[in-house]
Coordinates of N, CA and C and ligand atoms in Angstrom, one line a residue:
M126 N 0.8 -1.2 0.0 CA 0.0 0.0 0.0 C 0.9 1.2 0.0
P127 N 0.6 2.2 -0.8 CA 1.3 3.5 -0.8 C 1.1 4.2 0.6
V128 N 2.2 4.8 1.1 CA 2.2 5.5 2.3 C 1.9 7.0 2.1
N129 N 1.0 7.6 2.8 CA 0.7 9.0 2.7 C 0.5 9.5 1.3
G130 N -0.2 8.7 0.5 CA -0.5 9.0 -0.9 C 0.7 9.0 -1.8
A131 N 1.9 8.5 -1.3 CA 3.1 8.4 -2.2 C 2.8 7.3 -3.2
P132 N 3.4 7.4 -4.5 CA 3.2 6.4 -5.5 C 3.8 5.1 -5.0
P133 N 3.3 4.0 -5.4 CA 3.8 2.7 -5.0 C 5.2 2.4 -5.6
E134 N 6.0 1.7 -4.9 CA 7.3 1.3 -5.4 C 7.1 0.2 -6.5
T135 N 7.6 0.5 -7.7 CA 7.3 -0.5 -8.7 C 8.5 -1.2 -9.2
G136 N 9.7 -0.7 -8.7 CA 11.0 -1.3 -9.2 C 11.4 -0.6 -10.5
E137 N 10.5 0.2 -11.1 CA 10.9 0.9 -12.3 C 11.7 2.2 -11.9
F138 N 12.6 2.6 -12.8 CA 13.3 3.8 -12.6 C 12.8 4.9 -13.6
W139 N 12.3 6.0 -12.9 CA 11.8 7.1 -13.7 C 12.5 8.4 -13.3
I140 N 12.7 9.3 -14.2 CA 13.4 10.6 -13.9 C 12.5 11.7 -14.4
F141 N 12.4 12.7 -13.6 CA 11.5 13.9 -14.0 C 12.5 15.0 -14.5
G142 N 12.2 15.5 -15.7 CA 12.9 16.7 -16.3 C 12.0 17.9 -16.3
Y143 N 12.6 19.0 -15.7 CA 11.8 20.3 -15.7 C 12.7 21.4 -16.4
G144 N 13.8 21.0 -16.9 CA 14.7 21.9 -17.6 C 15.1 21.3 -18.9
S145 N 16.4 21.3 -19.2 CA 16.9 20.8 -20.5 C 16.5 19.3 -20.8
L146 N 16.2 18.6 -19.7 CA 15.8 17.2 -20.0 C 14.5 17.1 -20.7
I147 N 13.7 18.2 -20.7 CA 12.4 18.1 -21.4 C 12.7 17.9 -22.9
W148 N 13.7 18.6 -23.4 CA 14.0 18.5 -24.9 C 15.3 17.8 -25.2
K149 N 16.0 17.5 -24.2 CA 17.3 16.7 -24.4 C 17.1 15.4 -23.5
P150 N 16.5 14.4 -24.0 CA 16.1 13.2 -23.1 C 17.4 12.5 -22.7
P151 N 17.3 11.8 -21.5 CA 18.4 10.9 -21.1 C 18.5 9.8 -22.1
P152 N 19.7 9.1 -22.1 CA 19.8 7.9 -23.0 C 18.9 6.8 -22.5
H153 N 18.6 5.8 -23.4 CA 18.0 4.6 -23.0 C 16.6 4.7 -22.3
Y154 N 15.8 5.7 -22.7 CA 14.5 5.7 -22.1 C 13.5 4.9 -23.0
D155 N 12.5 4.3 -22.4 CA 11.5 3.6 -23.2 C 10.1 4.2 -23.1
R156 N 9.9 5.1 -22.2 CA 8.7 5.9 -22.1 C 8.9 7.3 -21.8
R157 N 8.1 8.2 -22.4 CA 8.3 9.6 -22.1 C 6.9 10.2 -21.9
I158 N 6.6 10.8 -20.8 CA 5.2 11.2 -20.4 C 5.2 12.7 -20.0
P159 N 4.4 13.5 -20.6 CA 4.3 14.8 -20.1 C 3.4 14.9 -18.8
G160 N 3.7 15.8 -17.9 CA 2.9 15.9 -16.7 C 3.5 16.9 -15.8
W161 N 3.2 16.8 -14.5 CA 3.7 17.8 -13.6 C 4.0 17.3 -12.2
V162 N 4.7 18.1 -11.4 CA 4.9 17.8 -10.0 C 4.4 19.1 -9.3
T163 N 4.1 18.9 -8.0 CA 3.6 20.0 -7.2 C 4.5 20.3 -6.0
G164 N 4.3 21.4 -5.4 CA 5.1 21.7 -4.2 C 6.4 22.5 -4.4
Y165 N 6.6 22.8 -5.7 CA 7.8 23.5 -6.1 C 7.5 24.7 -7.0
V166 N 8.5 25.5 -7.2 CA 8.5 26.7 -8.1 C 9.7 26.6 -8.9
R167 N 9.6 26.7 -10.2 CA 10.7 26.7 -11.1 C 11.3 28.1 -11.3
R168 N 12.6 28.3 -11.1 CA 13.2 29.6 -11.2 C 14.6 29.4 -11.8
F169 N 15.0 30.5 -12.6 CA 16.4 30.5 -13.1 C 17.4 31.0 -12.0
W170 N 17.5 30.3 -11.0 CA 18.3 30.8 -9.8 C 19.4 29.8 -9.5
Q171 N 19.9 29.1 -10.5 CA 21.0 28.2 -10.3 C 22.1 28.7 -11.3
A172 N 23.3 29.0 -10.7 CA 24.4 29.4 -11.6 C 24.9 28.1 -12.3
S173 N 25.3 28.3 -13.6 CA 25.8 27.1 -14.4 C 27.3 27.4 -14.8
Q174 N 28.2 26.7 -14.3 CA 29.6 26.8 -14.6 C 30.0 25.8 -15.7
D175 N 29.1 24.8 -15.9 CA 29.6 23.7 -16.7 C 28.8 23.5 -18.0
H176 N 27.6 24.0 -18.1 CA 26.8 23.8 -19.3 C 26.5 25.1 -20.1
R177 N 25.9 26.1 -19.4 CA 25.6 27.4 -20.1 C 26.4 28.5 -19.6
G178 N 27.5 28.3 -19.0 CA 28.4 29.3 -18.5 C 29.8 28.6 -18.2
T179 N 30.6 29.3 -17.6 CA 32.0 28.8 -17.3 C 32.2 29.2 -15.8
P180 N 33.3 28.6 -15.2 CA 33.6 29.0 -13.8 C 33.9 30.5 -13.7
E181 N 34.5 31.1 -14.7 CA 34.8 32.5 -14.7 C 33.5 33.4 -14.9
A182 N 32.6 32.9 -15.7 CA 31.4 33.6 -16.0 C 30.2 32.7 -16.1
P183 N 29.7 32.3 -14.9 CA 28.6 31.3 -14.9 C 27.3 31.9 -15.5
G184 N 26.6 31.0 -16.2 CA 25.3 31.3 -16.8 C 24.2 31.1 -15.7
R185 N 23.0 31.0 -16.2 CA 21.8 30.7 -15.3 C 21.0 29.7 -15.9
V186 N 20.6 28.7 -15.0 CA 19.7 27.6 -15.4 C 18.7 27.4 -14.4
V187 N 17.7 26.5 -14.6 CA 16.6 26.4 -13.7 C 16.9 25.4 -12.5
T188 N 16.3 25.7 -11.4 CA 16.2 24.8 -10.3 C 14.8 24.8 -9.8
L189 N 14.5 23.9 -8.9 CA 13.2 23.9 -8.2 C 13.3 24.4 -6.8
I190 N 12.5 25.3 -6.4 CA 12.5 25.8 -5.0 C 11.2 25.3 -4.3
E191 N 11.4 24.8 -3.1 CA 10.2 24.3 -2.3 C 9.3 25.5 -2.2
R192 N 8.0 25.3 -2.5 CA 7.0 26.4 -2.6 C 6.9 27.2 -1.3
S193 N 7.0 26.5 -0.2 CA 6.8 27.1 1.1 C 8.1 28.1 1.4
F194 N 9.2 27.6 1.0 CA 10.4 28.5 1.1 C 10.3 29.7 0.2
W195 N 9.9 29.4 -1.1 CA 9.8 30.5 -2.1 C 8.8 31.6 -1.6
A196 N 7.8 31.1 -0.9 CA 6.8 32.1 -0.4 C 7.3 33.0 0.6
S197 N 8.4 32.6 1.2 CA 9.0 33.4 2.3 C 10.0 34.4 1.7
L198 N 10.2 34.4 0.4 CA 11.2 35.2 -0.3 C 10.5 36.4 -1.0
V199 N 11.3 37.5 -1.3 CA 10.8 38.6 -2.1 C 11.2 38.3 -3.5
D200 N 10.2 38.0 -4.4 CA 10.5 37.6 -5.8 C 9.7 38.6 -6.7
A201 N 10.4 39.3 -7.6 CA 9.7 40.2 -8.5 C 8.7 39.4 -9.3
H202 N 8.9 38.2 -9.7 CA 7.9 37.3 -10.3 C 7.1 36.7 -9.1
D203 N 6.1 37.4 -8.7 CA 5.5 37.1 -7.4 C 4.4 36.0 -7.5
S204 N 4.2 35.4 -8.6 CA 3.3 34.3 -8.7 C 3.9 33.1 -9.4
A205 N 3.4 31.9 -9.2 CA 4.0 30.7 -9.8 C 2.9 29.7 -10.0
P206 N 2.9 29.0 -11.1 CA 1.8 28.0 -11.2 C 1.9 26.8 -10.2
E207 N 0.8 26.3 -9.8 CA 0.8 25.2 -8.8 C 1.5 24.0 -9.4
K208 N 1.3 23.8 -10.7 CA 1.9 22.6 -11.4 C 3.2 23.1 -12.0
V209 N 4.3 22.3 -11.7 CA 5.5 22.5 -12.5 C 5.6 21.4 -13.6
W210 N 5.3 21.9 -14.8 CA 5.2 20.9 -15.9 C 6.6 20.5 -16.4
G211 N 6.6 19.3 -16.8 CA 7.9 18.7 -17.4 C 7.6 17.4 -18.0
T212 N 8.6 16.6 -18.0 CA 8.5 15.3 -18.7 C 9.1 14.2 -17.8
A213 N 8.4 13.1 -17.7 CA 9.0 11.9 -17.0 C 9.5 10.9 -18.0
Y214 N 10.7 10.3 -17.7 CA 11.2 9.3 -18.6 C 11.4 8.0 -17.8
R215 N 10.9 6.9 -18.4 CA 11.2 5.6 -17.8 C 12.5 5.0 -18.5
I216 N 13.4 4.6 -17.6 CA 14.7 4.1 -18.2 C 14.6 2.6 -18.3
Q217 N 15.1 2.1 -19.4 CA 15.1 0.6 -19.6 C 15.7 -0.1 -18.4
A218 N 15.1 -1.1 -17.9 CA 15.6 -1.8 -16.7 C 17.1 -2.2 -16.8
D219 N 17.6 -2.7 -17.9 CA 19.0 -3.1 -18.0 C 20.0 -2.0 -18.2
K220 N 19.5 -0.7 -18.2 CA 20.3 0.4 -18.5 C 20.3 1.4 -17.3
V221 N 19.7 1.1 -16.2 CA 19.5 2.0 -15.1 C 20.8 2.5 -14.5
A222 N 21.7 1.5 -14.3 CA 23.0 1.9 -13.6 C 23.8 2.8 -14.6
E223 N 23.8 2.5 -15.9 CA 24.5 3.3 -16.9 C 24.0 4.7 -16.9
V224 N 22.6 4.8 -16.9 CA 22.0 6.1 -17.1 C 22.2 6.9 -15.8
K225 N 22.2 6.3 -14.6 CA 22.4 7.0 -13.4 C 23.8 7.6 -13.4
E226 N 24.8 6.8 -13.9 CA 26.2 7.3 -13.9 C 26.3 8.5 -14.9
Y227 N 25.6 8.3 -16.1 CA 25.6 9.4 -17.1 C 25.0 10.7 -16.5
L228 N 23.9 10.5 -15.8 CA 23.2 11.7 -15.3 C 24.0 12.4 -14.2
D229 N 24.7 11.6 -13.4 CA 25.5 12.2 -12.3 C 26.6 13.0 -12.9
I230 N 27.2 12.6 -14.0 CA 28.2 13.4 -14.6 C 27.5 14.6 -15.3
R231 N 26.4 14.4 -15.9 CA 25.8 15.5 -16.7 C 25.2 16.6 -15.8
E232 N 24.6 16.2 -14.7 CA 23.8 17.1 -13.9 C 24.4 17.7 -12.7
I233 N 25.7 17.3 -12.4 CA 26.3 17.8 -11.1 C 26.4 19.3 -11.2
N234 N 27.2 20.0 -10.4 CA 27.3 21.4 -10.3 C 26.2 22.0 -9.4
G235 N 26.1 21.4 -8.2 CA 25.2 22.0 -7.3 C 23.9 21.2 -7.1
Y236 N 23.6 20.4 -8.1 CA 22.3 19.7 -8.1 C 22.5 18.4 -7.2
T237 N 21.4 18.1 -6.4 CA 21.4 16.8 -5.7 C 20.2 16.0 -6.0
I238 N 20.2 14.8 -5.7 CA 19.1 13.9 -6.1 C 18.0 13.9 -5.0
H239 N 16.8 14.0 -5.5 CA 15.5 14.0 -4.7 C 14.5 13.1 -5.4
Y240 N 13.5 12.8 -4.7 CA 12.4 12.0 -5.3 C 11.1 12.7 -5.0
T241 N 10.2 12.7 -6.0 CA 8.9 13.4 -5.9 C 7.9 12.7 -6.7
P242 N 6.6 12.7 -6.3 CA 5.6 12.1 -7.1 C 5.3 13.0 -8.4
F243 N 5.2 12.3 -9.5 CA 4.9 12.9 -10.8 C 3.5 12.6 -11.2
H244 N 2.8 13.5 -11.8 CA 1.4 13.3 -12.2 C 1.3 13.3 -13.7
P245 N 1.1 12.2 -14.3 CA 1.0 12.1 -15.8 C -0.2 13.0 -16.3
A246 N 0.0 13.7 -17.4 CA -1.1 14.6 -17.9 C -2.3 13.8 -18.3
D247 N -2.2 12.5 -18.6 CA -3.3 11.7 -19.1 C -4.2 11.2 -18.0
G248 N -3.8 11.5 -16.7 CA -4.6 11.2 -15.6 C -4.3 9.8 -15.0
S249 N -3.3 9.1 -15.6 CA -2.9 7.8 -15.0 C -2.3 8.0 -13.7
P250 N -2.1 6.9 -12.9 CA -1.6 7.1 -11.5 C -0.3 7.7 -11.4
S251 N 0.0 8.4 -10.3 CA 1.2 9.1 -10.1 C 2.4 8.1 -10.0
I252 N 3.6 8.6 -10.3 CA 4.8 7.8 -10.4 C 5.9 8.4 -9.5
R253 N 6.7 7.6 -8.9 CA 7.8 8.1 -8.1 C 8.9 8.5 -9.1
T254 N 9.4 9.7 -9.1 CA 10.4 10.1 -10.0 C 11.6 10.6 -9.2
L255 N 12.8 10.4 -9.8 CA 14.0 11.1 -9.4 C 14.1 12.4 -10.0
V256 N 14.5 13.4 -9.2 CA 14.6 14.8 -9.8 C 15.9 15.4 -9.3
Y257 N 16.6 16.1 -10.1 CA 17.8 16.9 -9.7 C 17.4 18.3 -9.3
I258 N 17.7 18.7 -8.1 CA 17.4 20.0 -7.5 C 18.6 20.7 -7.0
G259 N 18.8 22.0 -7.3 CA 19.8 22.8 -6.7 C 19.2 23.5 -5.5
T260 N 19.4 22.9 -4.3 CA 18.7 23.5 -3.1 C 19.4 24.8 -2.7
P261 N 18.7 25.5 -1.9 CA 19.2 26.9 -1.5 C 20.6 26.8 -0.8
D262 N 21.0 25.6 -0.3 CA 22.2 25.6 0.4 C 23.4 25.2 -0.5
N263 N 23.2 25.1 -1.8 CA 24.3 24.8 -2.7 C 24.9 26.1 -3.2
D264 N 26.3 25.9 -3.5 CA 27.0 27.1 -3.8 C 26.6 27.9 -5.0
Q265 N 25.9 27.2 -5.9 CA 25.5 27.8 -7.2 C 24.1 28.4 -7.1
F266 N 23.4 28.3 -6.0 CA 22.1 28.9 -5.8 C 22.2 30.4 -5.7
T267 N 21.5 31.1 -6.5 CA 21.6 32.6 -6.5 C 20.6 33.3 -5.7
G268 N 19.5 32.6 -5.5 CA 18.3 33.3 -4.8 C 17.7 34.3 -5.8
P269 N 16.7 35.1 -5.3 CA 15.9 35.9 -6.2 C 16.8 36.9 -7.1
Q270 N 16.4 37.0 -8.3 CA 17.1 37.8 -9.3 C 16.2 38.9 -9.9
D271 N 16.7 40.1 -10.1 CA 15.9 41.1 -10.8 C 15.7 40.5 -12.3
P272 N 14.4 40.5 -12.7 CA 14.2 39.9 -14.0 C 14.9 40.5 -15.2
Q273 N 15.0 41.8 -15.2 CA 15.7 42.4 -16.4 C 17.3 42.1 -16.3
A274 N 17.8 42.2 -15.1 CA 19.3 41.9 -15.0 C 19.5 40.4 -15.3
L275 N 18.6 39.6 -14.9 CA 18.7 38.1 -15.2 C 18.6 37.9 -16.7
A276 N 17.7 38.5 -17.4 CA 17.6 38.3 -18.8 C 18.9 38.8 -19.5
E277 N 19.4 40.0 -19.1 CA 20.6 40.5 -19.7 C 21.8 39.5 -19.4
H278 N 21.8 38.9 -18.2 CA 22.9 38.0 -17.9 C 22.8 36.8 -18.8
I279 N 21.6 36.3 -18.9 CA 21.4 35.1 -19.8 C 21.7 35.4 -21.2
Y280 N 21.4 36.6 -21.6 CA 21.7 37.0 -23.0 C 23.2 36.9 -23.4
V281 N 24.0 37.3 -22.4 CA 25.5 37.3 -22.7 C 26.2 36.1 -22.3
S282 N 25.5 35.1 -21.7 CA 26.3 34.0 -21.2 C 26.3 32.8 -22.2
E283 N 27.4 32.0 -22.0 CA 27.6 30.9 -22.9 C 28.5 29.9 -22.3
G284 N 28.3 28.6 -22.5 CA 29.2 27.6 -21.9 C 29.3 26.4 -22.9
P285 N 29.9 25.3 -22.5 CA 30.2 24.2 -23.3 C 29.0 23.6 -24.0
S286 N 27.8 23.8 -23.4 CA 26.6 23.3 -24.0 C 25.9 24.3 -25.0
G287 N 26.4 25.5 -25.0 CA 25.9 26.5 -26.0 C 25.5 27.7 -25.3
L288 N 24.8 28.6 -26.1 CA 24.3 29.9 -25.6 C 23.3 29.7 -24.4
N289 N 23.4 30.5 -23.4 CA 22.4 30.5 -22.3 C 21.1 30.9 -22.8
R290 N 21.0 31.8 -23.7 CA 19.7 32.2 -24.2 C 19.0 31.1 -25.0
D291 N 19.8 30.2 -25.7 CA 19.2 29.1 -26.4 C 18.5 28.1 -25.4
Y292 N 19.2 28.0 -24.2 CA 18.6 27.1 -23.2 C 17.2 27.7 -22.7
L293 N 17.2 29.1 -22.5 CA 16.0 29.7 -22.0 C 14.9 29.6 -23.1
L294 N 15.2 29.9 -24.3 CA 14.2 29.9 -25.4 C 13.8 28.4 -25.7
G295 N 14.7 27.5 -25.6 CA 14.4 26.1 -25.8 C 13.5 25.6 -24.7
L296 N 13.7 26.1 -23.5 CA 12.8 25.7 -22.4 C 11.4 26.2 -22.6
E297 N 11.3 27.5 -23.0 CA 10.0 28.1 -23.3 C 9.3 27.3 -24.4
K298 N 10.0 26.9 -25.5 CA 9.3 26.2 -26.6 C 8.9 24.8 -26.1
A299 N 9.8 24.1 -25.4 CA 9.5 22.8 -25.0 C 8.3 22.7 -24.0
L300 N 8.2 23.7 -23.1 CA 7.1 23.8 -22.2 C 5.8 24.0 -23.0
N301 N 5.8 24.9 -23.9 CA 4.6 25.3 -24.7 C 4.1 24.1 -25.5
E302 N 5.1 23.2 -25.8 CA 4.7 22.0 -26.7 C 4.1 20.9 -25.8
L303 N 4.3 20.9 -24.5 CA 3.8 19.8 -23.7 C 2.3 19.8 -23.6
S304 N 1.7 20.9 -23.4 CA 0.2 21.0 -23.3 C -0.2 22.4 -23.4
P305 N -1.5 22.7 -23.7 CA -2.0 24.1 -23.8 C -1.8 24.9 -22.5
E306 N -1.6 24.2 -21.3 CA -1.6 24.9 -20.0 C -0.2 24.7 -19.4
S307 N 0.8 24.3 -20.1 CA 2.1 24.0 -19.4 C 3.1 25.2 -19.5
G308 N 2.7 26.4 -20.0 CA 3.6 27.5 -20.0 C 3.9 28.0 -18.6
D309 N 5.0 28.7 -18.5 CA 5.4 29.1 -17.1 C 5.8 30.6 -17.3
A310 N 5.0 31.5 -16.6 CA 5.2 32.9 -16.8 C 6.6 33.4 -16.5
H311 N 7.3 32.8 -15.5 CA 8.7 33.2 -15.2 C 9.5 33.0 -16.5
V312 N 9.4 31.8 -17.1 CA 10.2 31.5 -18.3 C 9.8 32.4 -19.5
T313 N 8.5 32.6 -19.6 CA 8.0 33.5 -20.8 C 8.4 34.9 -20.6
D314 N 8.3 35.4 -19.4 CA 8.7 36.8 -19.2 C 10.2 37.0 -19.5
L315 N 11.1 36.1 -19.0 CA 12.5 36.2 -19.3 C 12.7 36.0 -20.8
S316 N 12.0 35.1 -21.4 CA 12.2 34.9 -22.9 C 11.8 36.2 -23.7
D317 N 10.7 36.8 -23.2 CA 10.3 38.1 -23.9 C 11.3 39.2 -23.7
R318 N 11.9 39.2 -22.5 CA 13.0 40.2 -22.3 C 14.2 40.0 -23.1
V319 N 14.6 38.7 -23.3 CA 15.7 38.3 -24.1 C 15.5 38.7 -25.6
R320 N 14.2 38.4 -26.0 CA 13.9 38.7 -27.4 C 14.0 40.2 -27.7
E321 N 13.5 41.0 -26.7 CA 13.6 42.4 -26.8 C 15.0 43.0 -26.8
I322 N 15.9 42.4 -25.9 CA 17.3 42.8 -25.9 C 17.9 42.5 -27.3
D323 N 17.5 41.3 -27.8 CA 18.1 40.9 -29.1 C 17.6 41.9 -30.3
R324 N 16.3 42.2 -30.2 CA 15.7 43.1 -31.2 C 16.4 44.5 -31.2
R325 N 16.6 45.0 -29.9 CA 17.2 46.3 -29.8 C 18.7 46.3 -30.2
R326 N 19.4 45.2 -29.9 CA 20.8 45.1 -30.3 C 20.9 45.1 -31.8
R327 N 20.0 44.3 -32.5 CA 20.0 44.1 -33.9 C 19.7 45.5 -34.6
E328 N 18.8 46.3 -34.0 CA 18.4 47.5 -34.5 C 19.4 48.6 -34.2
G329 N 20.5 48.3 -33.5 CA 21.5 49.3 -33.1 C 21.1 50.2 -32.0
Q330 N 20.1 49.8 -31.2 CA 19.7 50.7 -30.1 C 20.4 50.3 -28.8
L331 N 21.1 49.2 -28.9 CA 21.7 48.6 -27.7 C 23.0 48.1 -28.0
Q332 N 24.0 48.4 -27.2 CA 25.3 47.9 -27.4 C 25.6 46.9 -26.3
V333 N 26.1 45.8 -26.6 CA 26.5 44.8 -25.6 C 28.0 44.8 -25.7
E334 N 28.6 45.5 -24.7 CA 30.1 45.6 -24.8 C 30.8 44.3 -24.9
G335 N 31.7 44.2 -25.8 CA 32.5 42.9 -25.9 C 31.6 41.8 -26.4
F336 N 30.6 42.1 -27.3 CA 29.6 41.1 -27.7 C 30.3 39.9 -28.4
E337 N 31.5 40.2 -29.0 CA 32.2 39.0 -29.6 C 32.6 38.0 -28.6
H338 N 32.8 38.4 -27.4 CA 33.2 37.5 -26.3 C 32.2 37.7 -25.1
P339 N 31.0 37.3 -25.3 CA 29.9 37.8 -24.4 C 30.1 37.4 -22.9
V340 N 30.7 36.3 -22.6 CA 30.7 35.9 -21.2 C 31.8 36.6 -20.4
S341 N 32.8 37.2 -21.1 CA 33.9 37.7 -20.4 C 33.9 39.2 -20.2
H342 N 32.7 39.8 -20.6 CA 32.6 41.3 -20.5 C 31.4 41.7 -19.8
E343 N 31.4 42.9 -19.3 CA 30.3 43.5 -18.6 C 29.2 43.9 -19.6
F344 N 28.0 43.7 -19.2 CA 26.9 44.1 -20.1 C 26.6 45.6 -19.9
R345 N 26.5 46.3 -21.1 CA 26.2 47.8 -21.0 C 25.0 48.1 -21.8
K346 N 24.0 48.8 -21.2 CA 22.8 49.2 -21.9 C 22.9 50.6 -22.4
V347 N 22.4 50.8 -23.5 CA 22.3 52.2 -24.0 C 20.8 52.3 -24.5
S348 N 20.1 53.3 -24.0 CA 18.7 53.3 -24.2 C 18.2 53.8 -25.6
S349 N 19.1 54.6 -26.3 CA 18.6 55.1 -27.6 C 19.9 55.3 -28.4
V350 N 19.7 55.4 -29.7 CA 20.8 55.6 -30.6 C 21.6 56.9 -30.2
D351 N 20.8 58.0 -29.9 CA 21.4 59.3 -29.5 C 22.3 59.0 -28.3
E352 N 21.8 58.4 -27.3 CA 22.5 58.1 -26.1 C 23.7 57.3 -26.3
Q353 N 23.6 56.4 -27.3 CA 24.7 55.5 -27.7 C 25.8 56.4 -28.3
E354 N 25.4 57.4 -29.1 CA 26.5 58.2 -29.7 C 27.1 59.0 -28.6
E355 N 26.3 59.5 -27.6 CA 26.9 60.3 -26.5 C 27.9 59.4 -25.8
T356 N 27.6 58.2 -25.6 CA 28.4 57.3 -24.8 C 29.7 57.1 -25.6
E357 N 29.6 56.9 -26.9 CA 30.8 56.6 -27.7 C 31.7 57.8 -27.7
K358 N 31.1 59.1 -27.7 CA 31.9 60.3 -27.7 C 32.7 60.5 -26.4
A359 N 32.0 60.0 -25.3 CA 32.6 60.2 -24.0 C 34.0 59.6 -23.8
Ligands
BEZ422 C1 16.2 18.9 -15.8 O1 16.1 19.1 -17.0 O2 15.2 18.6 -15.1 C2 17.5 19.2 -15.1 C3 18.6 19.2 -15.9 C4 19.8 19.4 -15.3 C5 19.9 19.6 -13.9 C6 18.7 19.6 -13.2 C7 17.5 19.4 -13.8

């Protein structure tokens, strides 16, 4: 019998993805199910030194924050959906050890292993899933971020896995594809800000100092072409 409503132990190994795992599946999975977990809030509050940034210039990736802890913080994004949407993967029984080893290498950098019930979108019974979480006590946890500064930071960051903004926009797209109700306002707002930064930069209204080497330089905003000329004359 399940205890306290927890999903039954089935002997199967499932992993829940709420970030890049949504669109970059682990190896050797044989089932992929969209759905959600509850009790958490997804935020771009985890520094990334190994995937979307470097030790010298860490990028920002998502982590899950316990909802009760998040409610005690001051966050400019002051609401969050009850459901954290993502994807659960079942790993082939004979590949579990191999996949766990692969994921430990891939997902380290402050993340630790937790287990949480996952609710399949099709209404089938909940499943116990492993989930990687960067808890507030890990060195890479940033805590609340100003949304515009965070979007600018993401815009200029890059690591071995690629541009930080591609991770953000990839997450927005992957979430929107899961279901008509799986969007996340935190992710969409940051994505809108990044698109606006990109539009302004392309139209010459914004200079990103050192854009050729984005992660190693300070971000500098210029609000109009006139102001930009002023700045260049100075
Ligand atoms: C995820 O996609 O769920 C994830 C990926 C890396 C670290 C933590 C979570």
